[in-house]
Short mmCIF file of C-alpha atoms in Angstrom, two decimals:
data_model
loop_
_atom_site.label_atom_id
_atom_site.label_comp_id
_atom_site.label_asym_id
_atom_site.label_seq_id
_atom_site.Cartn_x
_atom_site.Cartn_y
_atom_site.Cartn_z
CA UNK A 21 12.34 17.59 0.48
CA UNK A 22 14.49 15.24 3.28
CA UNK A 23 15.15 11.59 1.26
CA UNK A 24 13.42 9.16 2.82
CA UNK A 25 13.38 7.26 5.53
CA UNK A 26 11.89 3.66 6.94
CA UNK A 27 11.12 3.39 10.15
CA UNK A 28 8.88 0.02 12.97
CA UNK A 29 6.38 0.58 14.09
CA UNK A 30 5.67 -1.67 18.00
CA UNK A 31 2.69 -0.55 20.31
CA UNK A 32 -0.32 -1.71 22.02
CA UNK A 33 -3.91 -2.73 20.00
CA UNK A 34 -5.57 0.41 18.94
CA UNK A 35 -3.11 4.00 19.78
CA UNK A 36 -3.61 4.23 16.38
CA UNK A 37 -0.20 2.93 14.80
CA UNK A 38 -1.83 3.56 11.42
CA UNK A 39 -2.44 7.43 12.43
CA UNK A 40 1.08 7.72 12.20
CA UNK A 41 1.49 5.80 8.90
CA UNK A 42 -1.75 7.51 7.07
CA UNK A 43 -1.82 10.49 8.44
CA UNK A 44 1.86 11.80 6.97
CA UNK A 45 1.13 9.28 3.83
CA UNK A 46 -2.51 11.30 2.90
CA UNK A 47 -0.75 14.65 3.94
CA UNK A 48 2.29 14.33 0.86
CA UNK A 49 -0.19 12.77 -1.26
CA UNK A 50 -2.59 15.63 -0.66
CA UNK A 51 0.08 17.95 -1.30
CA UNK A 52 1.02 15.82 -4.08
CA UNK A 53 -2.76 16.30 -5.90
CA UNK A 54 -2.48 19.39 -5.71
CA UNK A 55 -1.62 19.52 -9.00
CA UNK A 56 -4.99 17.66 -9.92
CA UNK A 57 -6.05 13.80 -9.01
CA UNK A 58 -3.62 11.18 -8.37
CA UNK A 59 -3.17 8.56 -11.04
CA UNK A 60 -0.66 6.29 -10.57
CA UNK A 61 -0.40 3.64 -7.00
CA UNK A 62 1.89 6.17 -4.60
CA UNK A 63 1.22 3.89 -1.58
CA UNK A 64 1.31 0.60 -0.39
CA UNK A 65 -0.29 -1.23 2.38
CA UNK A 66 0.27 -4.48 2.36
CA UNK A 67 -1.80 -7.33 5.42
CA UNK A 68 -1.55 -11.03 5.97
CA UNK A 69 -4.89 -11.15 6.24
CA UNK A 70 -8.58 -9.71 4.35
CA UNK A 71 -10.22 -8.98 7.78
CA UNK A 72 -7.12 -6.43 7.86
CA UNK A 73 -7.98 -5.04 4.74
CA UNK A 74 -11.55 -5.34 4.76
CA UNK A 75 -11.35 -3.26 8.22
CA UNK A 76 -9.84 -0.19 6.75
CA UNK A 77 -12.77 0.85 4.50
CA UNK A 78 -14.32 3.04 7.73
CA UNK A 79 -11.62 4.44 7.60
CA UNK A 80 -9.76 4.85 5.08
CA UNK A 81 -12.92 6.12 3.58
CA UNK A 82 -13.78 9.19 6.34
CA UNK A 83 -10.18 10.34 5.90
CA UNK A 84 -10.11 11.11 2.01
CA UNK A 85 -13.89 12.43 1.55
CA UNK A 86 -13.68 15.35 1.91
CA UNK A 87 -10.69 14.99 -0.85
CA UNK A 88 -12.95 13.62 -3.91
CA UNK A 89 -11.57 12.50 -6.72
CA UNK A 90 -7.61 13.98 -5.60
CA UNK A 91 -6.67 11.62 -3.60
CA UNK A 92 -8.39 7.95 -3.92
CA UNK A 93 -7.77 4.00 -2.68
CA UNK A 94 -8.53 1.10 -3.77
CA UNK A 95 -9.19 -2.26 -1.64
CA UNK A 96 -7.20 -5.31 -3.68
CA UNK A 97 -8.35 -9.16 -2.72
CA UNK A 98 -9.84 -11.55 -3.86
CA UNK A 99 -13.09 -10.24 -3.53
CA UNK A 100 -12.87 -7.62 -5.92
CA UNK A 101 -15.84 -7.65 -8.64
CA UNK A 102 -14.41 -6.58 -12.05
CA UNK A 103 -16.82 -3.79 -12.75
CA UNK A 104 -19.40 -1.71 -10.51
CA UNK A 105 -22.88 0.02 -11.64
CA UNK A 106 -21.68 3.41 -11.89
CA UNK A 107 -24.35 4.47 -9.10
CA UNK A 108 -22.67 2.61 -6.67
CA UNK A 109 -19.06 4.09 -8.47
CA UNK A 110 -20.64 7.40 -8.22
CA UNK A 111 -21.54 6.95 -3.88
CA UNK A 112 -17.86 6.58 -2.89
CA UNK A 113 -15.74 8.74 -5.38
CA UNK A 114 -12.31 7.99 -3.16
CA UNK A 115 -12.97 4.02 -3.03
CA UNK A 116 -11.84 2.13 -6.33
CA UNK A 117 -13.95 -0.25 -5.88
CA UNK A 118 -13.44 -2.33 -9.19
CA UNK A 119 -11.20 -3.94 -10.83
CA UNK A 120 -11.59 -2.36 -14.12
CA UNK A 121 -11.13 0.73 -12.75
CA UNK A 122 -8.41 0.08 -10.70
CA UNK A 123 -6.41 -1.12 -14.07
CA UNK A 124 -7.79 1.95 -16.06
CA UNK A 125 -6.96 4.70 -13.79
CA UNK A 126 -4.40 4.06 -10.36
CA UNK A 127 -5.29 4.79 -7.09
CA UNK A 128 -2.40 6.47 -4.90
CA UNK A 129 -3.52 4.50 -1.97
CA UNK A 130 -3.06 0.29 -3.09
CA UNK A 131 -4.59 -1.82 0.17
CA UNK A 132 -4.03 -5.45 -0.91
CA UNK A 133 -2.29 -8.81 1.04
CA UNK A 134 1.71 -9.93 -0.29
CA UNK A 135 -0.45 -13.08 -3.32
CA UNK A 136 -3.10 -9.95 -4.40
CA UNK A 137 0.16 -8.45 -4.78
CA UNK A 138 2.59 -11.29 -6.33
CA UNK A 139 -0.75 -12.61 -9.12
CA UNK A 140 -0.61 -8.48 -10.20
CA UNK A 141 3.48 -9.20 -11.05
CA UNK A 142 2.30 -11.55 -12.85
CA UNK A 143 -0.82 -11.44 -14.31
CA UNK A 144 -0.67 -9.08 -17.47
CA UNK A 145 -4.86 -7.94 -17.59
CA UNK A 146 -2.66 -6.75 -14.41
CA UNK A 147 -0.42 -4.64 -16.25
CA UNK A 148 -1.80 -1.18 -16.52
CA UNK A 149 -1.03 -1.15 -13.17
CA UNK A 150 2.28 -1.21 -12.88
CA UNK A 151 2.21 0.76 -16.58
CA UNK A 152 0.33 3.21 -14.82
CA UNK A 153 2.31 3.25 -11.75
CA UNK A 154 5.73 3.89 -13.03
CA UNK A 155 8.23 5.76 -11.26
CA UNK A 156 5.30 6.59 -8.64
CA UNK A 157 5.99 4.65 -5.58
CA UNK A 158 6.79 6.55 -2.75
CA UNK A 159 5.68 4.86 0.97
CA UNK A 160 5.11 0.74 1.71
CA UNK A 161 3.78 -0.19 4.13
CA UNK A 162 4.22 -4.10 5.88
CA UNK A 163 1.37 -3.74 8.61
CA UNK A 164 1.37 -7.15 11.25
CA UNK A 165 4.66 -7.51 10.14
CA UNK A 166 5.66 -9.97 13.74
CA UNK A 167 4.38 -12.49 11.15
CA UNK A 168 7.51 -12.66 8.72
CA UNK A 169 9.41 -14.26 10.68
CA UNK A 170 11.38 -17.26 9.00
CA UNK A 171 11.18 -17.90 5.62
CA UNK A 172 8.23 -15.53 5.03
CA UNK A 173 10.46 -12.83 6.35
CA UNK A 174 11.75 -14.29 3.31
CA UNK A 175 9.35 -14.77 0.52
CA UNK A 176 8.19 -11.16 1.23
CA UNK A 177 11.54 -8.96 1.11
CA UNK A 178 12.30 -11.05 -1.94
CA UNK A 179 8.21 -10.27 -3.24
CA UNK A 180 8.98 -6.06 -3.11
CA UNK A 181 13.08 -6.21 -5.09
CA UNK A 182 10.36 -7.39 -7.23
CA UNK A 183 7.68 -4.85 -6.90
CA UNK A 184 10.76 -2.44 -7.08
CA UNK A 185 11.45 -3.38 -10.58
CA UNK A 186 7.88 -3.88 -10.97
CA UNK A 187 7.34 -0.33 -10.33
CA UNK A 188 10.90 1.35 -11.68
CA UNK A 189 12.28 2.54 -8.29
CA UNK A 190 15.04 2.12 -6.17
CA UNK A 191 14.23 1.65 -2.53
CA UNK A 192 15.66 4.76 -2.05
CA UNK A 193 13.10 6.94 -2.91
CA UNK A 194 10.68 5.17 -0.98
CA UNK A 195 9.34 4.98 2.65
CA UNK A 196 9.00 1.60 4.71
CA UNK A 197 7.27 1.66 7.42
CA UNK A 198 6.51 -1.89 9.51
CA UNK A 199 3.81 -1.33 11.88
CA UNK A 200 2.99 -4.06 15.00
CA UNK A 201 1.23 -4.34 18.27
CA UNK A 202 4.09 -7.35 19.66
CA UNK A 203 7.05 -6.47 18.06
CA UNK A 204 8.07 -5.82 21.28
CA UNK A 205 8.04 -8.75 22.57
CA UNK A 206 8.71 -10.95 19.70
CA UNK A 207 11.03 -13.04 18.35
CA UNK A 208 10.38 -12.06 15.52
CA UNK A 209 12.14 -8.78 15.88
CA UNK A 210 15.41 -10.09 13.92
CA UNK A 211 13.36 -11.48 11.34
CA UNK A 212 11.63 -7.89 10.71
CA UNK A 213 14.93 -6.53 10.91
CA UNK A 214 16.29 -8.46 8.45
CA UNK A 215 14.07 -8.33 6.47
CA UNK A 216 14.66 -4.91 6.57
CA UNK A 217 17.68 -4.81 5.37
CA UNK A 218 17.63 -6.67 2.71
CA UNK A 219 15.22 -4.34 0.97
CA UNK A 220 16.87 -1.81 1.65
CA UNK A 221 20.48 -1.26 0.19
CA UNK A 222 21.71 2.06 2.34
CA UNK A 223 21.27 0.56 5.03
CA UNK A 224 19.31 -0.72 8.82
CA UNK A 225 16.39 0.88 9.96
#
């Protein structure tokens, strides 16, 4: 297996940025799942808005449908219910739709935002997510990377350092992916690169 590499993906809206990281991540997870269903967060997707998080549901359902419970995902934000009736959970077995299942059997794909991730790192009830995911995190995706400028870039960089520590992994073992439709013409380029270099002690993107 090749050493992890981190990238910035900049392309126009609707040009396939999500597929640029989703396809290799699903390929990686599918290969890992050959030995059985995966437990523990291996891919962490960070979106700045709940609307962007929710927009991934149909895409993830479609891509993981044939895999059943082998490769599951969870959309974790303030609207995620504490529990769901069993018949609703059986409807989409690849989707973890409630917090109680997320905590007892974390899926390999977790889609969330910086605020919920911050809560997850400090709330005692979310501690099982971290405990069951220690040492297996392999991917961190930052969508809409151009939104992380100035103090926001510094805050997300510090948050990611805490994430690495909480998940029991080192930056050299994680693939970082930043995506944006506008970063090519944005003044945020130095902030995003600086953010990555802060998290990645091995060198620049």
